[in-house]
């Protein structure tokens, strides 16, 4: 087998300027390849990030969510660092020429070929050949990189965080040899793999319905009774996200919210902000802790191309995409095709998060295994993740011991049978449902308590405001009295 040399290619420019926008990706890479040689291609602005202890990528949330141990040392890694050359636009910033907007530079780097960048990437590939066959891995679509890889005969893979995310789902990621977000190989791959996948799926009827597919990715259950329901829920984007900048078909959070206001009364819709959004928009907001609750509180989801829209597709909830989206083609599918496409997309197209930066997985995928083998491997990994999560929380029950100690191929055989293993799984599902019913009741009580606390806090805030106004009035009154007393003394 030919030895592969992995190369991480981060974007030459950021959507928000000279800023290490994908520093967390670099941190995950350094963790994944800490004991293996690799190459990274980054702008020079990333150097300063290693010196800033206050960055969120060093915090416990990012490390746990993305799965890495942070490091502040770049020079101790077994890596070859390649910095982007100074581009003509960078020179303009140091002259009297008006600077090019970051969003424009970002757009150009994704959609337009740059001869200098193509030459640079080819040089990187050539220098990496001493360590093995170059394998390029990128996180943002890049036309220049595509052309360089094609001309150099180098395999290229694009990654991105998938639409199913912790803590509500088992984490997924994109893995696409063409691109991610709004420019992917989804349609071409589906048309090519559909017959074989549907043949495989016909023997796995337990993966067609939403209820059965749900158990692969989440333990959450849809609410039985939704007390509040409106016609439309608007899921907003991060303003600096590549989805919003590059694949929006011209829509923005503002224009879409204005379009919603023009077509619906204020009581007929709710706005769901992205946790990292920067701007405020007019309209009633949804502030439920779980985005899943939001999906079931609205009749239809509107979005440019938010992952919440793809979650709506997962749950078979009505969704309208205004921008480019990998699953937007569902609007032209029949109901039967939509069902099999949904299973294919979440089981076969998306990959388990633990496969991101797994060189063994990348090599295996580049050997072009069948869609059935891909789906089976993913199912196995999700099953192991469920096993790990449940055993770490409650210990392994006696009727799951065989499952816990089984080899991967033995697990697949057990999952494929119609015997005891399936009854065990059903028993586990029933236990989870009973637990979730109790959790639902507990959450309702907590929600009521929080509502009462919020009402109390509002009253306290109002009271404090009245007290502040009263104190201001007393001060003004005392000043007037003092002034009158002084005047009376002067007159007497």
Tab-separated table of C-alpha atoms in Angstrom, residues 85-359:
chain	number	residue	atom	x	y	z
A	85	UNK	CA	2.847	33.927	-0.060
A	86	UNK	CA	2.024	37.625	0.078
A	87	UNK	CA	-0.762	38.263	-2.409
A	88	UNK	CA	-1.160	41.471	-4.499
A	89	UNK	CA	-4.191	42.442	-2.423
A	90	UNK	CA	-2.031	42.397	0.714
A	91	UNK	CA	0.347	44.943	-0.855
A	92	UNK	CA	-2.610	47.225	-1.554
A	93	UNK	CA	-3.384	47.365	2.164
A	94	UNK	CA	-0.002	48.994	2.780
A	95	UNK	CA	-0.495	51.651	0.108
A	96	UNK	CA	-2.982	54.404	-0.564
A	97	UNK	CA	-5.146	52.069	-2.657
A	98	UNK	CA	-8.556	51.381	-1.140
A	99	UNK	CA	-8.463	47.929	0.472
A	100	UNK	CA	-10.572	45.105	-0.944
A	101	UNK	CA	-13.402	44.046	1.365
A	102	UNK	CA	-12.705	40.746	3.164
A	103	UNK	CA	-15.950	39.202	1.890
A	104	UNK	CA	-14.946	40.004	-1.704
A	105	UNK	CA	-11.485	38.478	-1.242
A	106	UNK	CA	-13.069	35.429	0.360
A	107	UNK	CA	-15.519	35.052	-2.533
A	108	UNK	CA	-12.701	35.373	-5.088
A	109	UNK	CA	-10.610	32.721	-3.336
A	110	UNK	CA	-13.491	30.241	-3.472
A	111	UNK	CA	-14.836	30.812	-6.983
A	112	UNK	CA	-11.969	32.163	-9.121
A	113	UNK	CA	-8.718	30.578	-10.217
A	114	UNK	CA	-5.518	32.295	-9.164
A	115	UNK	CA	-2.400	31.274	-11.097
A	116	UNK	CA	-0.109	32.221	-8.234
A	117	UNK	CA	-2.074	30.085	-5.766
A	118	UNK	CA	-2.234	27.151	-8.185
A	119	UNK	CA	1.542	27.291	-8.573
A	120	UNK	CA	1.989	27.561	-4.788
A	121	UNK	CA	-0.242	24.535	-4.090
A	122	UNK	CA	1.577	22.453	-6.712
A	123	UNK	CA	4.908	23.319	-5.084
A	124	UNK	CA	3.517	22.200	-1.710
A	125	UNK	CA	2.383	18.889	-3.215
A	126	UNK	CA	5.751	18.352	-4.873
A	127	UNK	CA	7.704	19.004	-1.657
A	128	UNK	CA	5.451	16.626	0.279
A	129	UNK	CA	6.184	13.664	-2.024
A	130	UNK	CA	9.319	12.837	-0.036
A	131	UNK	CA	7.027	11.795	2.846
A	132	UNK	CA	4.536	9.846	0.727
A	133	UNK	CA	1.647	10.313	-1.666
A	134	UNK	CA	0.108	13.767	-0.936
A	135	UNK	CA	-3.491	13.741	0.298
A	136	UNK	CA	-4.996	17.252	0.520
A	137	UNK	CA	-7.764	18.002	3.027
A	138	UNK	CA	-9.533	21.380	2.944
A	139	UNK	CA	-12.337	23.034	4.918
A	140	UNK	CA	-13.595	25.627	2.443
A	141	UNK	CA	-14.278	25.262	-1.279
A	142	UNK	CA	-11.294	26.497	-3.244
A	143	UNK	CA	-11.212	26.551	-7.063
A	144	UNK	CA	-7.455	27.138	-7.244
A	145	UNK	CA	-6.826	24.191	-4.941
A	146	UNK	CA	-9.113	21.973	-7.027
A	147	UNK	CA	-7.192	22.803	-10.210
A	148	UNK	CA	-3.803	22.361	-8.548
A	149	UNK	CA	-4.781	18.961	-7.130
A	150	UNK	CA	-6.187	17.826	-10.481
A	151	UNK	CA	-3.071	18.914	-12.391
A	152	UNK	CA	-0.759	17.292	-9.828
A	153	UNK	CA	-2.772	14.083	-9.587
A	154	UNK	CA	-3.370	14.604	-5.866
A	155	UNK	CA	-6.478	13.334	-4.061
A	156	UNK	CA	-8.512	16.145	-2.482
A	157	UNK	CA	-11.175	15.928	0.222
A	158	UNK	CA	-13.324	18.702	1.690
A	159	UNK	CA	-14.633	18.551	5.271
A	160	UNK	CA	-17.065	20.628	7.306
A	161	UNK	CA	-19.176	20.186	10.440
A	162	UNK	CA	-22.353	18.280	9.572
A	163	UNK	CA	-25.933	19.362	10.264
A	164	UNK	CA	-26.432	16.890	13.152
A	165	UNK	CA	-24.463	18.163	16.122
A	166	UNK	CA	-23.833	17.583	19.795
A	167	UNK	CA	-25.370	17.630	22.329
A	168	UNK	CA	-28.681	16.804	20.652
A	169	UNK	CA	-27.345	14.318	18.092
A	170	UNK	CA	-24.411	12.061	17.475
A	171	UNK	CA	-22.030	14.411	15.743
A	172	UNK	CA	-21.603	14.216	11.968
A	173	UNK	CA	-19.326	15.803	9.370
A	174	UNK	CA	-19.141	16.387	5.616
A	175	UNK	CA	-16.734	14.298	3.556
A	176	UNK	CA	-16.841	15.301	-0.104
A	177	UNK	CA	-14.264	15.191	-2.892
A	178	UNK	CA	-15.892	18.105	-4.717
A	179	UNK	CA	-16.845	20.644	-2.044
A	180	UNK	CA	-19.000	21.409	0.988
A	181	UNK	CA	-21.989	23.521	2.029
A	182	UNK	CA	-23.691	24.920	-1.087
A	183	UNK	CA	-21.430	23.319	-3.702
A	184	UNK	CA	-21.211	19.559	-3.152
A	185	UNK	CA	-21.368	16.247	-5.006
A	186	UNK	CA	-24.645	15.280	-3.308
A	187	UNK	CA	-26.851	15.290	-6.419
A	188	UNK	CA	-24.366	13.494	-8.687
A	189	UNK	CA	-23.516	10.918	-6.028
A	190	UNK	CA	-27.176	10.269	-5.224
A	191	UNK	CA	-28.061	9.753	-8.886
A	192	UNK	CA	-25.142	7.341	-9.229
A	193	UNK	CA	-25.617	5.418	-5.981
A	194	UNK	CA	-29.417	5.444	-5.700
A	195	UNK	CA	-30.134	2.022	-7.291
A	196	UNK	CA	-27.512	0.193	-5.194
A	197	UNK	CA	-28.449	2.028	-2.010
A	198	UNK	CA	-32.172	1.383	-2.405
A	199	UNK	CA	-31.413	-2.293	-3.023
A	200	UNK	CA	-29.436	-2.380	0.234
A	201	UNK	CA	-32.103	-0.375	2.040
A	202	UNK	CA	-34.884	-2.721	0.942
A	203	UNK	CA	-33.389	-5.340	3.268
A	204	UNK	CA	-33.141	-2.784	6.085
A	205	UNK	CA	-36.685	-1.509	6.405
A	206	UNK	CA	-35.853	-0.427	9.970
A	207	UNK	CA	-33.825	2.466	8.530
A	208	UNK	CA	-36.466	3.987	6.272
A	209	UNK	CA	-38.935	5.595	8.671
A	210	UNK	CA	-38.125	8.688	10.667
A	211	UNK	CA	-38.699	6.891	13.966
A	212	UNK	CA	-36.193	4.146	13.187
A	213	UNK	CA	-33.598	6.436	11.623
A	214	UNK	CA	-33.917	8.704	14.641
A	215	UNK	CA	-32.517	6.072	17.006
A	216	UNK	CA	-29.262	5.967	15.042
A	217	UNK	CA	-28.545	9.646	15.657
A	218	UNK	CA	-30.383	10.815	18.764
A	219	UNK	CA	-32.134	9.747	21.959
A	220	UNK	CA	-34.423	12.776	21.870
A	221	UNK	CA	-38.140	12.229	21.365
A	222	UNK	CA	-40.478	14.709	19.645
A	223	UNK	CA	-42.917	16.383	22.058
A	224	UNK	CA	-46.334	14.752	22.198
A	225	UNK	CA	-48.207	18.001	22.787
A	226	UNK	CA	-46.893	21.342	21.552
A	227	UNK	CA	-48.561	24.147	23.479
A	228	UNK	CA	-47.358	26.967	21.237
A	229	UNK	CA	-47.290	26.708	17.456
A	230	UNK	CA	-46.835	29.370	14.781
A	231	UNK	CA	-46.826	29.198	10.994
A	232	UNK	CA	-43.159	29.925	10.239
A	233	UNK	CA	-39.871	29.671	12.085
A	234	UNK	CA	-36.919	31.628	10.654
A	235	UNK	CA	-33.515	30.027	11.364
A	236	UNK	CA	-30.808	32.680	11.003
A	237	UNK	CA	-27.173	32.231	9.919
A	238	UNK	CA	-23.861	33.519	11.242
A	239	UNK	CA	-23.310	36.641	9.164
A	240	UNK	CA	-19.652	35.709	8.465
A	241	UNK	CA	-20.331	32.038	7.653
A	242	UNK	CA	-19.398	30.814	4.178
A	243	UNK	CA	-22.959	29.554	3.732
A	244	UNK	CA	-24.309	33.067	4.176
A	245	UNK	CA	-21.591	34.753	2.116
A	246	UNK	CA	-21.134	32.327	-0.780
A	247	UNK	CA	-24.225	30.150	-1.151
A	248	UNK	CA	-27.119	32.418	-0.202
A	249	UNK	CA	-28.414	33.277	-3.720
A	250	UNK	CA	-28.256	36.917	-2.601
A	251	UNK	CA	-30.376	36.465	0.533
A	252	UNK	CA	-29.237	37.820	3.888
A	253	UNK	CA	-30.668	37.501	7.390
A	254	UNK	CA	-32.070	41.016	7.003
A	255	UNK	CA	-33.677	40.556	3.578
A	256	UNK	CA	-35.165	37.198	4.566
A	257	UNK	CA	-36.575	38.569	7.818
A	258	UNK	CA	-38.064	41.525	5.910
A	259	UNK	CA	-39.568	39.109	3.376
A	260	UNK	CA	-41.097	37.173	6.267
A	261	UNK	CA	-42.532	40.331	7.828
A	262	UNK	CA	-44.077	41.313	4.496
A	263	UNK	CA	-45.932	38.009	4.194
A	264	UNK	CA	-46.896	37.171	7.766
A	265	UNK	CA	-48.191	39.022	10.793
A	266	UNK	CA	-45.923	39.325	13.830
A	267	UNK	CA	-47.858	36.614	15.695
A	268	UNK	CA	-47.436	34.094	12.878
A	269	UNK	CA	-43.664	33.617	13.016
A	270	UNK	CA	-40.699	33.274	15.353
A	271	UNK	CA	-37.016	34.026	14.758
A	272	UNK	CA	-34.341	31.632	15.974
A	273	UNK	CA	-30.951	33.335	16.335
A	274	UNK	CA	-27.722	31.489	15.701
A	275	UNK	CA	-25.722	31.291	18.963
A	276	UNK	CA	-22.822	33.105	17.289
A	277	UNK	CA	-24.859	35.654	15.326
A	278	UNK	CA	-23.859	39.305	15.600
A	279	UNK	CA	-26.967	41.314	14.701
A	280	UNK	CA	-30.525	41.795	15.933
A	281	UNK	CA	-33.632	41.686	13.747
A	282	UNK	CA	-37.192	42.812	14.268
A	283	UNK	CA	-39.691	40.149	15.281
A	284	UNK	CA	-40.636	37.758	18.069
A	285	UNK	CA	-37.825	35.355	18.922
A	286	UNK	CA	-37.728	31.703	19.943
A	287	UNK	CA	-35.593	31.236	23.047
A	288	UNK	CA	-36.099	27.579	23.842
A	289	UNK	CA	-32.865	25.917	24.907
A	290	UNK	CA	-33.155	23.116	22.370
A	291	UNK	CA	-33.363	23.864	18.625
A	292	UNK	CA	-35.272	20.587	18.367
A	293	UNK	CA	-38.142	22.084	20.338
A	294	UNK	CA	-38.117	25.007	17.915
A	295	UNK	CA	-38.556	22.632	14.955
A	296	UNK	CA	-41.760	21.270	16.460
A	297	UNK	CA	-43.141	24.645	17.540
A	298	UNK	CA	-43.432	25.968	13.986
A	299	UNK	CA	-45.397	24.818	10.972
A	300	UNK	CA	-42.548	25.427	8.501
A	301	UNK	CA	-38.863	26.319	8.695
A	302	UNK	CA	-37.489	29.161	6.562
A	303	UNK	CA	-33.737	29.457	6.199
A	304	UNK	CA	-31.050	30.525	3.778
A	305	UNK	CA	-29.170	27.259	4.248
A	306	UNK	CA	-28.862	26.734	8.014
A	307	UNK	CA	-28.207	23.259	9.396
A	308	UNK	CA	-31.537	23.638	11.205
A	309	UNK	CA	-33.183	23.341	7.806
A	310	UNK	CA	-31.441	20.015	7.263
A	311	UNK	CA	-32.506	18.907	10.726
A	312	UNK	CA	-36.078	19.710	9.664
A	313	UNK	CA	-35.524	17.414	6.667
A	314	UNK	CA	-34.250	14.728	9.057
A	315	UNK	CA	-37.477	14.935	11.100
A	316	UNK	CA	-39.697	15.236	7.999
A	317	UNK	CA	-40.708	18.750	8.983
A	318	UNK	CA	-41.659	21.253	6.235
A	319	UNK	CA	-38.664	23.396	5.238
A	320	UNK	CA	-37.996	26.080	2.637
A	321	UNK	CA	-34.398	26.782	1.567
A	322	UNK	CA	-33.748	30.217	0.059
A	323	UNK	CA	-30.039	29.625	-0.602
A	324	UNK	CA	-28.038	26.747	-2.064
A	325	UNK	CA	-28.206	23.625	0.061
A	326	UNK	CA	-27.114	19.990	-0.394
A	327	UNK	CA	-30.642	18.668	0.221
A	328	UNK	CA	-32.579	21.399	-1.587
A	329	UNK	CA	-33.403	18.901	-4.373
A	330	UNK	CA	-35.960	17.246	-2.068
A	331	UNK	CA	-38.544	19.710	-3.387
A	332	UNK	CA	-38.561	17.873	-6.744
A	333	UNK	CA	-38.567	14.336	-5.319
A	334	UNK	CA	-41.478	11.988	-4.847
A	335	UNK	CA	-42.329	10.936	-1.308
A	336	UNK	CA	-40.728	7.506	-1.784
A	337	UNK	CA	-37.505	8.928	-3.214
A	338	UNK	CA	-37.368	11.491	-0.434
A	339	UNK	CA	-37.472	8.713	2.169
A	340	UNK	CA	-34.623	6.714	0.652
A	341	UNK	CA	-32.628	9.896	-0.050
A	342	UNK	CA	-32.964	10.926	3.585
A	343	UNK	CA	-31.548	7.588	4.749
A	344	UNK	CA	-28.738	7.804	2.170
A	345	UNK	CA	-27.814	11.362	3.086
A	346	UNK	CA	-27.579	10.807	6.829
A	347	UNK	CA	-26.212	7.254	6.787
A	348	UNK	CA	-23.966	7.296	3.733
A	349	UNK	CA	-23.129	10.855	2.686
A	350	UNK	CA	-22.451	12.351	6.125
A	351	UNK	CA	-19.767	10.645	8.196
A	352	UNK	CA	-19.410	10.064	11.962
A	353	UNK	CA	-17.414	12.834	13.604
A	354	UNK	CA	-14.811	10.365	14.842
A	355	UNK	CA	-13.788	9.739	11.207
A	356	UNK	CA	-12.674	13.350	10.691
A	357	UNK	CA	-8.886	13.376	10.196
A	358	UNK	CA	-8.723	9.581	10.498
A	359	UNK	CA	-6.139	8.783	7.828
